[in-house]
Amino acid sequence: MPSRSAREAVNALLLLLPAFLILIAFRIIPILLSVRMSLYDWGMAGPRAFVGLGNYLEVIKDPMFYRSLINTGWYIVFEVPATIFLSLFIALLLNQRIRGLSIYRTIYYLPVVTSIVAVSVVWKWLLHPERGVFNYLLSLAGITGIRWLQDPRGIFQLILGSHGDNLPYALRGPSVALISLVLMGIWKALGYNIVLFLAGLQNIPQTYYEAARIDGASRFRTFWRITWPLLSPTTYYVLIMSSIAAFETFAQVWIMTGPPPGGPLGTTKVVMYYFYENAFELWRLGYGAAIAFIAFIIILCLTLLQRVVLEKKVHYG
Amino acid sequence: MAKRTIRNLPVHLLLILGSVSMLLPFYWMVVTSLKTPLEALLFPPTWIPGKWQFGNYLEVFRQIPLWRYLGNTVFITLLSVAGILFTGIPAAYAFARLRFPGREVLFMLLLALMMIPLPVYLVPSYMILYRLGWIDTYAAMIVPWIVNIFSIFLLRQHIRQLPQDLFDAARIDGLSTLQILLRIIIPLCRAPIATIIVFNVISSWNSFFWPLIVTNSDHIRPLQVGLAYFSREQSTNYTLLMAATTLSIIPLVILFFIAQKQIIQSQARAGLKE
């Protein structure tokens, strides 16, 4: 008769077995294999030659890799803060006990549950340079001829006019085409973040606001002194989540840009697409594994950096 | 009540303006899907179709095997979600209520695995599927996805909050582990289980990257991949594209309207837990 604790342990292991079998086969082993693959010149037929850190060196030497990093960087820099600002603004509007709250919330949330594929197909049509409804609406305001997904010029380049053409790639700013993807990204992510901010706002104890009212603090001051600091855990969560999601931009590029995708002139080729192209179109699997690792290390560093820099400012009640 | 609405008028105006911007793409999708190809290309465009072309929807079914895609998606989604519950409920119970050596280590391992992004294990997973002869099969789209770590965490939280008396009583009555799962855990965790079902249905229904990579033939493609290829083939046939897209989002939009309270609340809770 085995002891009860031994029985309990056997029991637990049996319960964990189904989940861990799958995880071992499709997560743990692949992650370990990934390290090995990245050290080989590995094609569809298996390992061809051991190249050591050759793949990594090649990735680091490839100008397209830097471009894809810059593209992803611009995408995050433009999409994440704009989404946070807008969704917080709308959440503040919704938080005033207004009528029709649930209707508004439903409307803003609708793009979140719609698949990225469907959204991309629709937006490609909205952004059509000659027949798109966006350019029609802008033409009412006298703005014509924006070639949303076809224009490779960076926005800083456009602002500087003729001086901008000699700028190095990194300083040209996101291309008009990448900004088009950013706009769609903001539209799609708003509802998700509004819901998070609303929950955060409703979590702030009302007594603070009553105290502020008694002290005669202005609305603006109340926001900066009470709402913003007490909301910081939510803001922080939204920031991390949005940055990770933005890093995974892929379907938009596959569907909306090009041909070839990643165009015009490679200005929408984000890291995830660069990885896909090398691994699953050119079938350079070892090289793809190396890209994935380098990208992962970069994300990890950025997340840790955000932690170190912002954690001190986050106010956990 | 009316007074407050008037005072809030500027707020409502802003929110309505925002709502119109949110809905415009959906409106444009549906309206385009009901136009003739010629009318779709008019500039300035028409806001309401001149002649309602419901035939576009029939034409989509003639052009692509949409029923097939839909069936594939439903099949993959159902099996994935069933698998997630089958692996998740026992694992969550073990982590929440049982003591065993290595519990913390395994739990940390799960956390670490959750942090690792898809591309890192995608390439070798593909090789493994290839060796198994699973490329271009349903198994490749289902089996790797029948574990969802986040769902295990969510359930574990709920099971830990159940009163200890229940489990003491179960032991006194001599319930087996299976009976505990079926008679205590599942009935008392209806809410988190429903949340897990809804969230995994949405993510499975909408997944694109993985099925794009592991499928080659048209007849096993899920809806998202089929639609994406259709959008490349018919890149200028906007009325058909919009009809196909409309059809592709209807099921999830219906699910959203049915389960919207649940979706929005559980998403809000997930954010507050951090």
Coordinates of C-alpha atoms in Angstrom, one line a residue:
Chain A
M1 CA 0.0 0.0 0.0
P2 CA 1.9 3.1 -1.2
S3 CA 1.6 6.2 1.0
R4 CA -1.0 8.9 0.2
S5 CA 1.5 11.4 -1.0
A6 CA 3.1 9.0 -3.4
R7 CA -0.4 8.1 -4.8
E8 CA -1.1 11.8 -5.1
A9 CA 2.1 12.4 -7.0
V10 CA 1.4 9.5 -9.5
N11 CA -2.1 10.8 -9.9
A12 CA -0.9 14.3 -10.7
L13 CA 1.6 13.1 -13.2
L14 CA -1.1 11.1 -15.0
L15 CA -3.3 14.2 -15.1
L16 CA -0.4 16.3 -16.5
L17 CA 0.6 13.7 -19.1
P18 CA -1.7 14.6 -22.0
A19 CA -0.8 18.3 -21.9
F20 CA 2.9 17.7 -21.4
L21 CA 3.2 15.1 -24.2
I22 CA 1.9 17.6 -26.7
L23 CA 4.1 20.3 -25.3
I24 CA 7.2 18.1 -25.4
A25 CA 6.5 17.1 -29.0
F26 CA 5.5 20.5 -30.4
R27 CA 7.2 23.0 -28.1
I28 CA 10.1 21.8 -26.1
I29 CA 11.7 19.5 -28.6
P30 CA 11.3 22.1 -31.4
I31 CA 12.8 24.8 -29.3
L32 CA 15.9 22.6 -28.6
L33 CA 16.1 21.5 -32.2
S34 CA 15.8 25.1 -33.3
V35 CA 19.2 25.9 -31.6
R36 CA 20.7 23.0 -33.5
M37 CA 19.1 23.9 -36.8
S38 CA 20.3 27.5 -36.6
L39 CA 23.9 26.2 -36.6
Y40 CA 23.5 24.2 -39.9
D41 CA 22.9 25.1 -43.5
W42 CA 19.6 23.2 -43.4
G43 CA 17.3 22.8 -46.4
M44 CA 14.2 20.7 -46.9
A45 CA 16.2 17.5 -47.2
G46 CA 17.8 18.0 -43.8
P47 CA 21.2 19.2 -42.6
R48 CA 23.6 19.9 -45.4
A49 CA 26.6 21.3 -43.5
F50 CA 27.6 22.5 -40.1
V51 CA 28.2 26.2 -40.4
G52 CA 28.5 27.1 -36.7
L53 CA 27.5 30.7 -36.2
G54 CA 27.6 31.3 -40.0
N55 CA 23.8 31.7 -40.2
Y56 CA 23.8 34.3 -37.5
L57 CA 26.7 36.2 -39.1
E58 CA 24.9 36.2 -42.4
V59 CA 21.7 37.5 -40.8
I60 CA 23.7 40.3 -39.1
K61 CA 25.3 41.1 -42.4
D62 CA 22.1 41.2 -44.5
P63 CA 21.0 44.8 -45.1
M64 CA 17.4 43.5 -45.6
F65 CA 17.4 42.2 -42.1
Y66 CA 18.2 45.7 -40.8
R67 CA 15.5 47.1 -43.0
S68 CA 13.0 44.7 -41.7
L69 CA 14.0 45.6 -38.1
I70 CA 13.7 49.3 -38.9
N71 CA 10.3 48.7 -40.6
T72 CA 9.1 46.8 -37.5
G73 CA 10.5 49.5 -35.2
W74 CA 8.7 52.3 -37.1
Y75 CA 5.5 50.3 -37.1
I76 CA 5.7 49.9 -33.3
V77 CA 6.8 53.5 -32.6
F78 CA 3.8 54.8 -34.6
E79 CA 1.1 52.3 -33.9
V80 CA 1.5 51.6 -30.1
P81 CA 1.5 55.1 -28.7
A82 CA -1.3 56.2 -31.0
T83 CA -3.4 53.3 -30.0
I84 CA -2.8 53.9 -26.3
F85 CA -3.6 57.6 -26.6
L86 CA -6.8 57.1 -28.6
S87 CA -8.1 54.1 -26.7
L88 CA -7.5 55.9 -23.3
F89 CA -9.2 59.0 -24.6
I90 CA -12.3 56.9 -25.7
A91 CA -12.3 55.0 -22.5
L92 CA -12.3 58.2 -20.5
L93 CA -15.3 59.4 -22.6
L94 CA -17.1 56.1 -22.0
N95 CA -16.3 56.2 -18.3
Q96 CA -18.7 59.1 -17.6
R97 CA -21.7 56.9 -16.9
I98 CA -23.1 57.8 -20.3
R99 CA -26.1 56.2 -22.0
G100 CA -25.5 53.6 -24.6
L101 CA -22.2 52.5 -23.2
S102 CA -22.6 48.9 -24.2
I103 CA -23.6 49.8 -27.7
Y104 CA -20.5 52.0 -28.1
R105 CA -18.3 49.3 -26.6
T106 CA -19.7 46.7 -29.0
I107 CA -19.0 48.9 -32.0
Y108 CA -15.5 49.6 -31.0
Y109 CA -14.8 46.0 -30.2
L110 CA -16.1 44.6 -33.5
P111 CA -12.8 44.8 -35.4
V112 CA -11.1 42.9 -32.6
V113 CA -13.1 39.7 -33.2
T114 CA -12.9 40.1 -37.0
S115 CA -10.0 38.1 -38.5
I116 CA -6.9 39.9 -39.6
V117 CA -7.3 38.3 -43.1
A118 CA -10.8 39.7 -43.6
V119 CA -9.8 43.1 -42.3
S120 CA -6.8 43.2 -44.6
V121 CA -8.9 42.3 -47.7
V122 CA -11.4 45.0 -46.9
W123 CA -8.8 47.7 -46.1
K124 CA -6.9 47.0 -49.3
W125 CA -10.1 48.0 -51.1
L126 CA -10.7 51.0 -48.9
L127 CA -7.2 52.2 -49.6
H128 CA -7.4 51.7 -53.4
P129 CA -5.6 54.7 -55.0
E130 CA -8.2 55.4 -57.7
R131 CA -11.4 53.9 -56.5
G132 CA -11.0 53.7 -52.7
V133 CA -13.5 55.3 -50.4
F134 CA -10.7 56.9 -48.3
N135 CA -9.4 58.8 -51.3
Y136 CA -13.0 59.8 -52.2
L137 CA -13.6 61.2 -48.7
L138 CA -10.3 63.0 -48.8
S139 CA -11.1 64.4 -52.2
L140 CA -14.1 66.1 -50.6
A141 CA -11.6 68.0 -48.4
G142 CA -9.5 68.8 -51.5
I143 CA -6.8 66.2 -50.8
T144 CA -6.1 63.9 -53.8
G145 CA -3.9 61.3 -55.1
I146 CA -2.5 59.5 -52.0
R147 CA -1.2 56.2 -53.1
W148 CA -1.6 54.5 -49.8
L149 CA -0.1 51.1 -50.3
Q150 CA 2.0 51.9 -53.3
D151 CA 4.1 54.8 -52.0
P152 CA 7.5 53.8 -50.8
R153 CA 8.6 57.3 -49.6
G154 CA 9.2 57.8 -46.0
I155 CA 7.2 60.4 -44.2
F156 CA 10.2 62.4 -42.9
Q157 CA 11.5 62.3 -46.5
L158 CA 8.2 63.8 -47.6
I159 CA 8.3 66.5 -45.0
L160 CA 11.8 67.5 -46.0
G161 CA 10.9 67.6 -49.7
S162 CA 13.8 67.5 -52.0
H163 CA 16.3 67.5 -49.1
G164 CA 14.8 64.2 -48.0
D165 CA 15.9 62.0 -50.9
N166 CA 19.5 61.7 -49.6
L167 CA 18.5 60.5 -46.1
P168 CA 19.7 57.1 -45.1
Y169 CA 17.0 54.5 -44.9
A170 CA 16.7 54.5 -41.1
L171 CA 16.0 58.3 -41.0
R172 CA 13.4 58.4 -43.9
G173 CA 10.7 57.3 -41.4
P174 CA 8.0 54.8 -42.1
S175 CA 6.8 54.7 -45.8
V176 CA 3.3 55.9 -46.7
A177 CA 2.6 52.2 -47.3
L178 CA 3.7 51.3 -43.8
I179 CA 1.7 54.1 -42.3
S180 CA -1.4 52.6 -44.1
L181 CA -0.8 49.4 -42.2
V182 CA -0.3 51.4 -39.0
L183 CA -3.7 53.1 -39.5
M184 CA -5.4 49.7 -39.9
G185 CA -3.6 48.4 -36.9
I186 CA -4.8 51.2 -34.7
W187 CA -8.4 50.7 -36.0
K188 CA -8.2 47.0 -35.2
A189 CA -6.6 47.2 -31.8
L190 CA -8.6 50.1 -30.4
G191 CA -11.5 48.1 -29.0
Y192 CA -9.2 45.7 -27.2
N193 CA -7.4 48.4 -25.4
I194 CA -10.6 50.4 -24.6
V195 CA -11.9 47.4 -22.7
L196 CA -8.7 47.1 -20.7
F197 CA -8.6 50.8 -19.9
L198 CA -12.3 50.9 -18.9
A199 CA -11.6 48.0 -16.5
G200 CA -8.6 49.9 -15.1
L201 CA -10.6 53.1 -14.7
Q202 CA -13.5 51.3 -12.9
N203 CA -10.9 49.9 -10.5
I204 CA -9.9 53.3 -9.2
P205 CA -11.7 54.0 -5.9
Q206 CA -14.2 56.8 -6.1
T207 CA -13.0 58.3 -2.9
Y208 CA -10.0 59.8 -4.6
Y209 CA -12.2 61.7 -7.0
E210 CA -14.5 62.9 -4.2
A211 CA -11.4 64.2 -2.3
A212 CA -10.2 66.0 -5.5
R213 CA -13.7 67.5 -5.9
I214 CA -13.7 68.8 -2.4
D215 CA -10.2 70.3 -2.9
G216 CA -11.6 72.0 -6.1
A217 CA -9.0 70.4 -8.4
S218 CA -9.6 71.0 -12.1
R219 CA -10.4 68.1 -14.3
F220 CA -7.1 68.3 -16.0
R221 CA -5.3 68.2 -12.7
T222 CA -7.4 65.4 -11.4
F223 CA -6.5 63.3 -14.5
W224 CA -2.7 63.9 -14.1
R225 CA -2.6 63.5 -10.3
I226 CA -5.1 60.7 -9.8
T227 CA -6.2 58.9 -12.9
W228 CA -2.9 58.6 -14.8
P229 CA -0.8 57.3 -11.9
L230 CA -3.4 54.9 -10.7
L231 CA -4.0 53.6 -14.2
S232 CA -0.3 53.0 -14.8
P233 CA -0.4 49.2 -14.3
T234 CA -3.1 49.0 -17.0
T235 CA -1.1 51.3 -19.3
Y236 CA 2.0 49.2 -18.7
Y237 CA 0.2 46.0 -19.5
V238 CA -1.3 47.5 -22.7
L239 CA 2.1 48.8 -23.7
I240 CA 3.8 45.4 -23.4
M241 CA 0.9 43.5 -25.0
S242 CA 0.6 46.0 -27.9
S243 CA 4.3 45.9 -28.6
I244 CA 4.4 42.1 -28.7
A245 CA 1.3 42.1 -31.0
A246 CA 2.8 44.7 -33.3
F247 CA 6.0 42.6 -33.6
E248 CA 3.9 39.8 -35.0
T249 CA 2.5 41.8 -37.9
F250 CA 2.4 39.4 -40.9
A251 CA -1.0 38.7 -42.5
Q252 CA -1.4 42.4 -43.4
V253 CA 1.8 42.3 -45.3
W254 CA 1.1 39.0 -47.1
I255 CA -2.4 40.2 -48.2
M256 CA -2.2 44.0 -48.7
T257 CA 1.3 44.8 -50.0
G258 CA 3.2 44.1 -53.2
P259 CA 3.5 42.2 -55.4
P260 CA 5.9 41.1 -54.2
P261 CA 4.7 41.3 -50.6
G262 CA 6.8 43.6 -48.3
G263 CA 6.7 46.2 -51.1
P264 CA 6.8 48.9 -52.3
L265 CA 10.6 48.7 -52.3
G266 CA 10.7 46.5 -49.2
T267 CA 9.3 49.3 -47.0
T268 CA 6.6 47.1 -45.4
K269 CA 8.8 44.0 -45.1
V270 CA 8.6 43.5 -41.3
V271 CA 10.7 41.0 -39.4
M272 CA 8.0 38.4 -39.3
Y273 CA 7.6 38.5 -43.1
Y274 CA 11.4 38.5 -43.6
F275 CA 11.5 35.3 -41.5
Y276 CA 8.6 33.7 -43.4
E277 CA 10.2 34.5 -46.8
N278 CA 13.6 33.0 -45.9
A279 CA 12.3 29.9 -44.1
F280 CA 9.2 29.0 -46.1
E281 CA 9.6 30.5 -49.5
L282 CA 13.3 30.1 -50.1
W283 CA 13.4 27.0 -47.8
R284 CA 16.5 28.2 -46.0
L285 CA 15.3 26.6 -42.7
G286 CA 18.6 27.0 -40.7
Y287 CA 18.8 30.6 -41.7
G288 CA 15.1 31.1 -40.7
A289 CA 15.8 29.6 -37.3
A290 CA 18.7 32.0 -36.8
I291 CA 16.4 35.0 -37.7
A292 CA 13.8 33.8 -35.3
F293 CA 16.4 33.6 -32.5
I294 CA 17.9 37.0 -33.1
A295 CA 14.4 38.5 -33.3
F296 CA 13.4 36.7 -30.1
I297 CA 16.5 38.0 -28.3
I298 CA 15.7 41.6 -29.5
I299 CA 12.1 41.3 -28.2
L300 CA 13.3 39.9 -24.9
C301 CA 15.8 42.8 -24.5
L302 CA 13.1 45.4 -25.4
T303 CA 10.7 43.9 -22.9
L304 CA 13.3 43.9 -20.2
L305 CA 14.3 47.4 -21.1
Q306 CA 10.6 48.5 -20.8
R307 CA 10.5 46.7 -17.5
V308 CA 13.6 48.4 -16.1
V309 CA 12.7 51.9 -17.3
L310 CA 9.0 51.8 -16.6
E311 CA 8.6 49.4 -13.6
K312 CA 9.7 52.2 -11.2
K313 CA 7.0 54.5 -12.6
V314 CA 4.2 51.9 -12.3
H315 CA 2.0 52.6 -9.3
Y316 CA 0.7 49.3 -7.9
G317 CA -1.9 50.8 -5.6
Chain B
M1 CA -31.8 61.4 -17.6
A2 CA -32.6 63.6 -20.6
K3 CA -30.7 66.5 -18.9
R4 CA -27.6 64.3 -18.5
T5 CA -27.7 63.3 -22.2
I6 CA -27.8 66.9 -23.2
R7 CA -24.9 67.8 -21.0
N8 CA -23.0 64.9 -22.4
L9 CA -23.8 65.9 -26.0
P10 CA -20.2 66.8 -27.0
V11 CA -19.1 63.4 -25.6
H12 CA -21.8 61.6 -27.6
L13 CA -20.8 63.5 -30.7
L14 CA -17.2 62.4 -30.4
L15 CA -18.2 58.8 -29.7
I16 CA -20.6 58.8 -32.6
L17 CA -17.9 60.1 -34.9
G18 CA -15.6 57.4 -33.7
S19 CA -18.3 54.7 -34.1
V20 CA -18.9 55.8 -37.7
S21 CA -15.1 55.5 -38.4
M22 CA -15.1 52.0 -36.8
L23 CA -18.1 50.9 -38.8
L24 CA -17.3 52.4 -42.2
P25 CA -15.1 49.5 -43.3
F26 CA -17.8 47.0 -42.5
Y27 CA -20.4 49.1 -44.2
W28 CA -18.3 49.5 -47.3
M29 CA -17.6 45.7 -47.4
V30 CA -21.3 44.9 -47.3
V31 CA -22.3 47.6 -49.8
T32 CA -19.6 46.7 -52.3
S33 CA -20.6 43.0 -52.1
L34 CA -24.1 44.0 -53.3
K35 CA -23.0 46.1 -56.3
T36 CA -22.4 45.1 -59.9
P37 CA -18.7 45.0 -60.8
L38 CA -19.2 48.2 -62.9
E39 CA -20.9 50.1 -60.1
A40 CA -18.2 49.1 -57.6
L41 CA -15.6 50.9 -59.8
L42 CA -17.6 54.1 -60.1
F43 CA -15.8 57.3 -58.8
P44 CA -17.3 59.1 -56.9
P45 CA -18.7 55.9 -55.4
T46 CA -22.3 55.3 -54.6
W47 CA -23.3 54.8 -50.9
I48 CA -26.2 52.5 -51.6
P49 CA -26.2 49.9 -54.4
G50 CA -28.2 50.9 -57.5
K51 CA -29.2 47.4 -58.2
W52 CA -28.9 44.9 -55.3
Q53 CA -26.7 42.0 -56.6
F54 CA -27.4 39.2 -54.2
G55 CA -26.2 36.9 -57.0
N56 CA -22.6 37.9 -56.0
Y57 CA -22.9 35.6 -53.0
L58 CA -24.0 32.7 -55.2
E59 CA -21.1 33.5 -57.5
V60 CA -18.6 33.2 -54.6
F61 CA -19.7 29.7 -54.0
R62 CA -19.2 28.9 -57.7
Q63 CA -15.7 30.4 -57.7
I64 CA -14.3 28.9 -54.6
P65 CA -15.2 25.9 -52.4
L66 CA -16.4 28.1 -49.6
W67 CA -18.5 25.4 -47.9
R68 CA -15.4 23.2 -47.9
Y69 CA -13.3 26.0 -46.3
L70 CA -16.0 26.7 -43.8
G71 CA -16.3 23.0 -43.0
N72 CA -12.5 22.7 -42.5
T73 CA -12.4 25.7 -40.2
V74 CA -15.4 24.4 -38.1
F75 CA -13.8 20.9 -37.9
I76 CA -10.3 22.2 -36.9
T77 CA -11.8 24.7 -34.4
L78 CA -14.1 22.1 -32.7
L79 CA -11.3 19.5 -32.4
S80 CA -8.7 22.0 -31.2
V81 CA -11.1 23.5 -28.5
A82 CA -12.2 20.0 -27.4
G83 CA -8.5 19.0 -27.1
I84 CA -7.7 22.2 -25.2
L85 CA -10.3 21.2 -22.6
F86 CA -9.3 17.6 -22.5
T87 CA -5.6 18.4 -21.8
G88 CA -6.3 21.6 -19.8
I89 CA -8.9 20.6 -17.2
P90 CA -6.8 17.7 -15.7
A91 CA -3.6 19.7 -15.8
A92 CA -5.2 22.7 -14.1
Y93 CA -6.6 20.5 -11.4
A94 CA -3.2 18.9 -10.8
F95 CA -1.5 22.3 -10.5
A96 CA -4.2 23.7 -8.3
R97 CA -5.0 21.0 -5.8
L98 CA -2.3 18.2 -5.8
R99 CA 1.1 18.1 -4.2
F100 CA 3.8 16.4 -6.2
P101 CA 7.6 16.8 -6.5
G102 CA 8.6 19.3 -9.2
R103 CA 5.3 21.1 -9.3
E104 CA 6.9 24.6 -9.2
V105 CA 9.5 23.6 -11.8
L106 CA 6.9 22.4 -14.2
F107 CA 4.8 25.5 -13.6
M108 CA 7.7 27.8 -14.3
L109 CA 8.4 25.7 -17.4
L110 CA 4.9 26.5 -18.6
L111 CA 5.4 30.2 -17.9
A112 CA 8.6 30.2 -19.9
L113 CA 7.0 28.3 -22.8
M114 CA 4.3 30.9 -22.9
M115 CA 6.9 33.7 -23.4
I116 CA 8.5 32.1 -26.4
P117 CA 7.1 33.4 -29.7
L118 CA 5.9 31.2 -32.5
P119 CA 8.7 31.8 -35.0
V120 CA 11.3 30.2 -32.6
Y121 CA 9.6 26.8 -32.7
L122 CA 7.9 27.1 -36.0
V123 CA 10.8 25.9 -38.3
P124 CA 11.6 22.7 -36.3
S125 CA 7.9 22.0 -35.7
Y126 CA 7.5 22.1 -39.5
M127 CA 10.4 19.6 -39.8
I128 CA 8.8 17.3 -37.2
L129 CA 5.4 17.4 -39.0
Y130 CA 7.2 16.7 -42.2
R131 CA 8.9 13.6 -40.8
L132 CA 5.6 12.4 -39.4
G133 CA 4.1 12.8 -42.9
W134 CA 1.6 15.3 -41.5
I135 CA 2.2 18.2 -43.8
D136 CA -1.0 19.0 -45.6
T137 CA -3.2 17.1 -43.2
Y138 CA -5.8 18.2 -40.6
A139 CA -3.6 16.8 -37.9
A140 CA -0.9 19.4 -38.6
M141 CA -3.4 22.1 -37.9
I142 CA -5.0 20.5 -34.8
V143 CA -2.5 18.4 -32.8
P144 CA 0.1 21.0 -32.0
W145 CA -2.6 23.3 -30.8
I146 CA -4.6 21.1 -28.4
V147 CA -2.7 22.6 -25.5
N148 CA -3.3 26.2 -24.5
I149 CA -1.1 27.3 -21.6
F150 CA -3.1 30.5 -20.8
S151 CA -6.2 28.4 -20.5
I152 CA -4.5 26.1 -17.9
F153 CA -3.5 29.1 -15.8
L154 CA -7.0 30.6 -16.0
L155 CA -8.6 27.3 -14.8
R156 CA -6.0 26.8 -12.1
Q157 CA -6.9 30.2 -10.6
H158 CA -10.5 29.2 -10.4
I159 CA -10.0 25.7 -9.0
R160 CA -7.7 27.2 -6.3
Q161 CA -10.6 29.4 -5.2
L162 CA -13.0 26.6 -4.7
P163 CA -13.6 25.7 -1.0
Q164 CA -11.4 23.0 0.5
D165 CA -14.5 21.4 2.1
L166 CA -15.6 20.1 -1.3
F167 CA -12.4 18.2 -1.8
D168 CA -12.4 16.9 1.8
A169 CA -15.9 15.6 1.3
A170 CA -15.0 14.1 -2.0
R171 CA -12.1 12.2 -0.4
I172 CA -14.4 10.9 2.5
D173 CA -16.9 9.7 -0.1
G174 CA -14.1 8.0 -1.9
L175 CA -14.5 9.8 -5.2
S176 CA -11.9 8.8 -7.9
T177 CA -10.0 11.6 -9.6
L178 CA -12.1 11.2 -12.7
Q179 CA -15.3 11.6 -10.6
I180 CA -13.8 14.7 -9.0
L181 CA -13.2 16.2 -12.4
L182 CA -16.6 15.4 -13.7
R183 CA -18.7 16.1 -10.6
I184 CA -16.9 19.0 -8.9
I185 CA -14.5 20.8 -11.3
I186 CA -16.5 20.9 -14.5
P187 CA -19.9 21.9 -12.9
L188 CA -18.3 24.6 -10.7
C189 CA -16.0 26.0 -13.3
R190 CA -18.6 26.6 -16.0
A191 CA -17.8 30.3 -16.3
P192 CA -14.0 30.0 -16.9
I193 CA -14.6 27.0 -19.1
A194 CA -17.0 29.0 -21.2
T195 CA -14.5 31.8 -21.4
I196 CA -11.8 29.3 -22.5
I197 CA -14.2 27.9 -25.2
V198 CA -15.1 31.4 -26.6
F199 CA -11.5 32.7 -26.7
N200 CA -10.1 29.6 -28.3
V201 CA -12.8 29.4 -30.8
I202 CA -12.0 33.0 -31.8
S203 CA -8.3 32.4 -32.0
S204 CA -8.6 29.1 -33.8
W205 CA -11.1 30.4 -36.3
N206 CA -8.9 33.4 -37.1
S207 CA -5.5 31.7 -37.2
F208 CA -3.7 32.2 -40.4
F209 CA 0.1 32.0 -40.2
W210 CA 0.3 28.3 -39.2
P211 CA -2.3 26.8 -41.5
L212 CA -0.8 28.9 -44.4
I213 CA 2.5 27.2 -43.8
V214 CA 1.4 23.6 -43.2
T215 CA -1.1 23.3 -46.0
N216 CA -0.5 22.9 -49.7
S217 CA -3.7 21.7 -51.2
D218 CA -6.9 23.7 -51.5
H219 CA -9.3 21.1 -50.2
I220 CA -8.0 21.1 -46.6
R221 CA -7.5 24.8 -46.3
P222 CA -9.3 26.7 -43.6
L223 CA -11.4 29.7 -44.4
Q224 CA -8.7 32.3 -43.6
V225 CA -6.1 30.7 -45.9
G226 CA -8.7 30.1 -48.6
L227 CA -9.9 33.7 -48.4
A228 CA -6.3 35.0 -48.5
Y229 CA -5.5 33.1 -51.7
F230 CA -8.7 34.2 -53.2
S231 CA -7.8 37.8 -52.5
R232 CA -4.6 37.3 -54.5
E233 CA -6.2 35.5 -57.4
Q234 CA -9.1 37.9 -57.7
S235 CA -7.3 41.0 -56.7
T236 CA -9.5 43.3 -58.8
N237 CA -12.8 41.6 -58.5
Y238 CA -14.0 43.6 -55.5
T239 CA -17.6 42.7 -55.4
L240 CA -16.8 39.0 -55.1
L241 CA -14.0 39.6 -52.7
M242 CA -16.2 41.6 -50.4
A243 CA -19.0 39.0 -50.6
A244 CA -16.5 36.2 -49.7
T245 CA -15.1 38.3 -46.8
T246 CA -18.6 39.2 -45.5
L247 CA -19.5 35.5 -45.5
S248 CA -16.2 34.7 -43.7
I249 CA -16.9 37.0 -40.8
I250 CA -20.6 36.3 -40.3
P251 CA -20.2 33.3 -38.0
L252 CA -17.8 35.0 -35.6
V253 CA -19.9 38.2 -35.5
I254 CA -22.9 36.1 -34.5
L255 CA -20.8 34.4 -31.8
F256 CA -19.6 37.8 -30.6
F257 CA -23.2 39.1 -30.3
I258 CA -24.2 36.0 -28.3
A259 CA -21.2 35.9 -26.0
Q260 CA -20.2 39.6 -26.0
K261 CA -20.6 40.2 -22.2
Q262 CA -18.4 37.2 -21.5
I263 CA -15.8 38.1 -24.1
I264 CA -15.5 41.7 -22.9
Q265 CA -15.6 40.9 -19.2
S266 CA -13.0 38.1 -19.3
Q267 CA -10.7 40.2 -21.4
A268 CA -11.0 43.0 -18.9
R269 CA -10.2 40.6 -16.0
A270 CA -7.2 39.2 -17.8
G271 CA -5.8 42.8 -17.9
L272 CA -6.5 43.5 -14.2
K273 CA -4.7 40.4 -13.0
E274 CA -1.3 41.6 -14.2

